[in-house]
Coordinates of C-alpha atoms in Angstrom, one line a residue:
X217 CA -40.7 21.9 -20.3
X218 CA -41.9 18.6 -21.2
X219 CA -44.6 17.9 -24.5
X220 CA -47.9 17.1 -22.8
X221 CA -49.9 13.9 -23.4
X222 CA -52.3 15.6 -25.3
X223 CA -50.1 16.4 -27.4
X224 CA -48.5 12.9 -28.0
X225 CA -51.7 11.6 -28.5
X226 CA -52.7 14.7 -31.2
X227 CA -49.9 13.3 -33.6
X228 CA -50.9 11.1 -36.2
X229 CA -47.7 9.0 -35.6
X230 CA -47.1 5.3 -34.2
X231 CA -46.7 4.5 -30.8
X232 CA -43.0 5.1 -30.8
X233 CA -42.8 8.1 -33.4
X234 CA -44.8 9.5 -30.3
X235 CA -41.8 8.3 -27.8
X236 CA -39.6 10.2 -30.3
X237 CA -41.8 13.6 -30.3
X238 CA -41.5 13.8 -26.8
X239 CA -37.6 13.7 -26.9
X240 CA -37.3 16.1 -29.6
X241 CA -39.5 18.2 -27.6
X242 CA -37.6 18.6 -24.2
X243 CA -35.5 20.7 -26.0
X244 CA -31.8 21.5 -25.6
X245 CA -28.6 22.7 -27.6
X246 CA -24.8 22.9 -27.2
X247 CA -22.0 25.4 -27.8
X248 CA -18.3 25.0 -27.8
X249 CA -17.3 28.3 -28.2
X250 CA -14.9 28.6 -31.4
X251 CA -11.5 30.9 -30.7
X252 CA -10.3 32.9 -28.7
X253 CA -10.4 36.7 -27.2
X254 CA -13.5 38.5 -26.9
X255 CA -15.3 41.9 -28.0
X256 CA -17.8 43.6 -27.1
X257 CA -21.2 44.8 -28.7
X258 CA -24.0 47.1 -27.9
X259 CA -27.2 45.8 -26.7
X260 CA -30.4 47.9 -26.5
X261 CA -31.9 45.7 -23.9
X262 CA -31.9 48.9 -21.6
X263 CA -28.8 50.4 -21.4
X264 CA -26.1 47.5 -21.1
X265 CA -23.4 46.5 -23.1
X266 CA -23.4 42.5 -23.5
X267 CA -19.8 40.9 -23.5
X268 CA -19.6 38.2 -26.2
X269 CA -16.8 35.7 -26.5
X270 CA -15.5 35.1 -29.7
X271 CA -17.5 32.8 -31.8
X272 CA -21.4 32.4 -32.3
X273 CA -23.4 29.8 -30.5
X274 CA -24.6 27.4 -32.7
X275 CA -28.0 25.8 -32.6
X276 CA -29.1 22.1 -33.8
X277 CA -32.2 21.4 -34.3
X278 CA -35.3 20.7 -37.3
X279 CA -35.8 23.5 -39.5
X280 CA -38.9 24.8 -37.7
X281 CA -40.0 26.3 -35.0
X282 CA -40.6 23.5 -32.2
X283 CA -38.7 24.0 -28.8
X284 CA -36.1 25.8 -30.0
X285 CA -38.0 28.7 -30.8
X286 CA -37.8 30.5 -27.6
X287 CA -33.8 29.6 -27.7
X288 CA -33.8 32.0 -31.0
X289 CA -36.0 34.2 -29.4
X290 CA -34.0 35.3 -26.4
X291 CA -30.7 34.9 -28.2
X292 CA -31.6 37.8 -30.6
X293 CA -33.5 39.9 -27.7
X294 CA -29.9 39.6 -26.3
X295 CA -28.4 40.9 -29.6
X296 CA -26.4 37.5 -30.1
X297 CA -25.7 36.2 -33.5
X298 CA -26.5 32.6 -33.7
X299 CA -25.5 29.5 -36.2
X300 CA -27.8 27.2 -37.1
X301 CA -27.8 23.5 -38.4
X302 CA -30.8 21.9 -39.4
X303 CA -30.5 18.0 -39.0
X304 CA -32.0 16.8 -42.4
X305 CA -30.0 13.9 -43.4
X306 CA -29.7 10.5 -41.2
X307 CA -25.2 11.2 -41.1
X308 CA -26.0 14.5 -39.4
X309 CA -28.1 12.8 -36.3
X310 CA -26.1 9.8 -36.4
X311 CA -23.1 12.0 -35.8
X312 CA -24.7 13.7 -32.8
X313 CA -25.5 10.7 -31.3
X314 CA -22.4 9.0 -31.9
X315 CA -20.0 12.1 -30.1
X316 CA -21.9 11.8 -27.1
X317 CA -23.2 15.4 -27.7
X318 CA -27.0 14.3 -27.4
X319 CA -26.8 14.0 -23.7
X320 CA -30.4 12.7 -23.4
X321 CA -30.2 11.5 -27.5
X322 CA -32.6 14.4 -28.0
X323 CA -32.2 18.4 -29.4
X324 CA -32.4 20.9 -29.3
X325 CA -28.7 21.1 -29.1
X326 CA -26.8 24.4 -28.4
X327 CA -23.6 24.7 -28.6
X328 CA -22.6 28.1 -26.4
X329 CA -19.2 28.7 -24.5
X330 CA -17.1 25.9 -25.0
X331 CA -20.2 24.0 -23.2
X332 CA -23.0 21.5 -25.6
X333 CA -25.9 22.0 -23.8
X334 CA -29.3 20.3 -23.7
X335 CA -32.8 20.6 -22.2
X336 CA -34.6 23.5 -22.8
X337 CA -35.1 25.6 -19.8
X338 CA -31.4 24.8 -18.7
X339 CA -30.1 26.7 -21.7
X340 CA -33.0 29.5 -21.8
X341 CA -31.5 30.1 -18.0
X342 CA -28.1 30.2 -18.9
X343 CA -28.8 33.0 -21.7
X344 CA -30.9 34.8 -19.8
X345 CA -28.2 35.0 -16.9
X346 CA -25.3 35.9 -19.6
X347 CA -27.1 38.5 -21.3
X348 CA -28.2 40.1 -17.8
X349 CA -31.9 39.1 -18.7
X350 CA -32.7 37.1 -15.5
X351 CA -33.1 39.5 -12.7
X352 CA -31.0 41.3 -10.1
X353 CA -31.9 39.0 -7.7
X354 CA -33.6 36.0 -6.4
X355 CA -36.9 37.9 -5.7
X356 CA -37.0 39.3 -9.4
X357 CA -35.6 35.8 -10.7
X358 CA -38.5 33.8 -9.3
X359 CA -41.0 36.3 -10.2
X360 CA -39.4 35.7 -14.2
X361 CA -39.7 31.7 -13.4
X362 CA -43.4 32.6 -12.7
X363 CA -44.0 34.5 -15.4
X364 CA -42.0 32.5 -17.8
X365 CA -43.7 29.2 -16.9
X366 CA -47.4 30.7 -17.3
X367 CA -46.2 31.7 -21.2
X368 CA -44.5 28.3 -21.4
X369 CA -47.8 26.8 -20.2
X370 CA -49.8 28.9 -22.9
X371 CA -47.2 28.0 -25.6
X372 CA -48.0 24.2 -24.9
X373 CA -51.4 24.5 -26.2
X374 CA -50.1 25.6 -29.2
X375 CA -47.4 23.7 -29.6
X376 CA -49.4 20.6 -30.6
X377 CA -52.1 22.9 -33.3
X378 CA -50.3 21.7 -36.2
X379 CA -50.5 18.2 -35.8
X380 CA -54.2 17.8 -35.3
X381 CA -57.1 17.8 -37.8
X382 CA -58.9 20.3 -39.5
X383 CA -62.3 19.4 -37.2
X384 CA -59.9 19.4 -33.8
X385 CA -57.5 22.6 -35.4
X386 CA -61.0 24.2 -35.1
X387 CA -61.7 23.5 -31.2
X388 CA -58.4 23.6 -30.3
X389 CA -58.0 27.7 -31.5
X390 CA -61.2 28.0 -29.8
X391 CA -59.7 26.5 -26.7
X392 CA -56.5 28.3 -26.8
X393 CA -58.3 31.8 -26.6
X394 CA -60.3 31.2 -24.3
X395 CA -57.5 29.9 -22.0
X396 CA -55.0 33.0 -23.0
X397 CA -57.8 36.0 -22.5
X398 CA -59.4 34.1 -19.2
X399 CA -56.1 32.4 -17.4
X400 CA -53.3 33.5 -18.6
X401 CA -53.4 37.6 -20.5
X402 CA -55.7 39.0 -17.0
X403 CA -52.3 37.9 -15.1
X404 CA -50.0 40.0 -16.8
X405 CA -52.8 42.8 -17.9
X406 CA -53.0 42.9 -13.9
X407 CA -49.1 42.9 -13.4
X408 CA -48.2 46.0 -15.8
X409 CA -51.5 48.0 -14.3
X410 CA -50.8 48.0 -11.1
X411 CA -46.7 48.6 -11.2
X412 CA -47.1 51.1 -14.0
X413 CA -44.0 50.0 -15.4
X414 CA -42.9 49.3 -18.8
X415 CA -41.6 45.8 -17.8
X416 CA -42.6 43.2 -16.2
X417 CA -40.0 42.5 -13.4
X418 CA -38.0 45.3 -11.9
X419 CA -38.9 48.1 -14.5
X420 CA -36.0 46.4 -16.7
X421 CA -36.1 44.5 -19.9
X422 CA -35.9 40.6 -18.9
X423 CA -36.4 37.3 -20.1
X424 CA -40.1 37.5 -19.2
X425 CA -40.5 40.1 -21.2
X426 CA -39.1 38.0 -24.1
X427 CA -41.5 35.2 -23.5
X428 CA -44.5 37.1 -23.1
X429 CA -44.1 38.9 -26.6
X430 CA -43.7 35.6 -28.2
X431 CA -46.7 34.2 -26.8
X432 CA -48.9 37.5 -27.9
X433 CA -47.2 37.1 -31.2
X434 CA -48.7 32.9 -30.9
X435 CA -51.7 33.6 -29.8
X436 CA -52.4 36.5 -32.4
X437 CA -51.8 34.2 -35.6
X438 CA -55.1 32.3 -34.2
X439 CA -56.9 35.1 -33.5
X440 CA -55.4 38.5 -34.4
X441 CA -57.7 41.0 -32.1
X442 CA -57.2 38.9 -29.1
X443 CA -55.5 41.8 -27.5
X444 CA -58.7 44.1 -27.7
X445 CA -60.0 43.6 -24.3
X446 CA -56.1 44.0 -22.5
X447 CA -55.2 47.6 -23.0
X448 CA -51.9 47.2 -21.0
X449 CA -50.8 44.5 -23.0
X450 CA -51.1 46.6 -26.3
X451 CA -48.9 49.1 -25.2
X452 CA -46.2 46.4 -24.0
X453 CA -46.6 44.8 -27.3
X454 CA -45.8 48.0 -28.9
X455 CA -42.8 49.0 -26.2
X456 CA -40.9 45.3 -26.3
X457 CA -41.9 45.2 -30.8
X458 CA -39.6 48.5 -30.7
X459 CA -36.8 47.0 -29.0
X460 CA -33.8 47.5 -31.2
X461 CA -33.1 43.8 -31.4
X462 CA -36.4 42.4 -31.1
X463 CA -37.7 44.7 -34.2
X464 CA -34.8 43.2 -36.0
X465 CA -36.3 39.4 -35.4
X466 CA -39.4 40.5 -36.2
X467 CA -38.5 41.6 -39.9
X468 CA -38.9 39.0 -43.0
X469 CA -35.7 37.9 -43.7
X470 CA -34.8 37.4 -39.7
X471 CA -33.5 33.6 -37.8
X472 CA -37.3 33.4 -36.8
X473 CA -39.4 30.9 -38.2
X474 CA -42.6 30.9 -39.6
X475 CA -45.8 29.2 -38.4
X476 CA -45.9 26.0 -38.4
X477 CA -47.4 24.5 -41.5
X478 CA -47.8 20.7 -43.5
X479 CA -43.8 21.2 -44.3
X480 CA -43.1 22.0 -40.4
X481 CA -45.1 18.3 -40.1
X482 CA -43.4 16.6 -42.5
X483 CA -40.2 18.0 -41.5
X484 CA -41.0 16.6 -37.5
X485 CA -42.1 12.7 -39.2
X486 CA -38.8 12.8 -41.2
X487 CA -36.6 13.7 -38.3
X488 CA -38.5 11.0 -36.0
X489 CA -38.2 8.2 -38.4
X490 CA -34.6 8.7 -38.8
X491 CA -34.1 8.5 -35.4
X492 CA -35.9 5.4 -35.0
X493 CA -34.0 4.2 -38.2
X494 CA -31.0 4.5 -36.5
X495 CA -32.0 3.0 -33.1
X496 CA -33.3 0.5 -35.0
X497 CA -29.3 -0.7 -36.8

């Protein structure tokens, strides 16, 4: 998933620090995986057991929420323990780029079975395929592309709120309910009503699932009743919140980050002017 134009033009950077946001912003990660042997732990994504190599995948990115967000998201919904590094300093990107590891010279970078990965819905696949959260099928995987690429498509309207003004953060959180509660929550209101299921794809806990919660949970910190008029999707909020593993992310203390804020901002200039720094010499 790719940052919009709207977006580009919403942050008060130059021309280039612009360039830069939309690199940062196709996100990807990396993981060689460390040692040897492997073990294996109980998931309560249904009834599976998840096999884990030795070794947690580790995650490089800002310390913020950004594109790697729904990285950390399906990783914990998988019951994976994750490592993080936050690039802060200009030796820690200029390393990156200097391995070769920045395949694209962009992160999210994910570091995950021996493989450094990059691009953001390359490595939300690949997890989702690991942790049997993609499907049993073709049929069930394209109907989690679909469902995944309308919450992708939601979360891209609010990826860009923090970077705009206080007159345009205004009309922007008008415009993002209006689009969730007329486009995009009917869809999966519909979905849930008319299977009866507790899931969206194949009455199992998937990757869609995943998504969908962390778009509610989005959506919500803009307007915290937006749910009122989707009865369905108040009782799968409930069902996928008491998920073992996805209760665990949602409690204080938890990998998940909090709403974006002037810091998150700050932290996204810093980041792009160090990578023009470096380009620059």
């Amino acid at each position: 998933m790719q940052i919009t134009a709207a977006l580009l033009a919403a942050v008060p950077l130059g021309t280039a620090w612009r360039a830069g946001w939309a690199r940062l912003g196709s996100a990807q990660f990396s993981s060689p995986q460390a040692g040897g042997g492997r073990h294996f732990v109980s998931s309560r994504c249904g009834n599976r057991k998840s096999e884990v190599m030795a070794g947690k995948p580790k995650l490089y990115y800002f310390d913020g929420r950004g594109k790697m967000e729904s990285i950390r998201w399906l990783l914990a919904a998988a019951g994976v323990e994750f490592e993080e590094e936050f690039l802060e300093t200009r030796e820690q990107y200029e390393k990156l780029l200097q391995s070769g590891s920045l395949l694209f010279q962009q992160v999210p970078l994910v570091e995950i079975d021996g493989m450094k990965m990059v691009q953001t819905r390359a490595i939300l696949n690949y997890i989702a395929a690991k942790y049997n959260l993609y499907g049993k099928d073709l049929k069930e995987r394209a109907l989690i592309d679909m469902y995944v690429g309308g919450t992708e498509d939601l979360m891209g309207f609010i990826l860009m709120f923090p970077f705009l003004s206080a007159e345009d953060k205004e009309k922007q959180r008008v415009f993002i309910v209006q689009k969730a509660t007329s486009r995009y929550f009917p869809v999966y209101e519909k979905v849930l009503k008319d299977h009866g299921q507790d899931f969206l794809v194949g009455n199992s806990f998937s990757w869609a699932d995943v998504h969908l919660l962390e778009a509610i949970l989005m959506v919500e910190e803009k307007k915290s009743d937006v749910l009122s008029s989707f009865p369905q999707l108040q009782a799968f909020k409930r069902r996928i919140s008491s998920i073992p593993t996805i209760k665990k992310f949602l409690e204080p203390g938890s990998q998940r980050k909090p709403v974006p804020d002037d810091k998150y901002v700050e932290t996204v200039r810093k980041v792009l002017r160090m990578y023009y720094d470096i380009k620059a010499n």
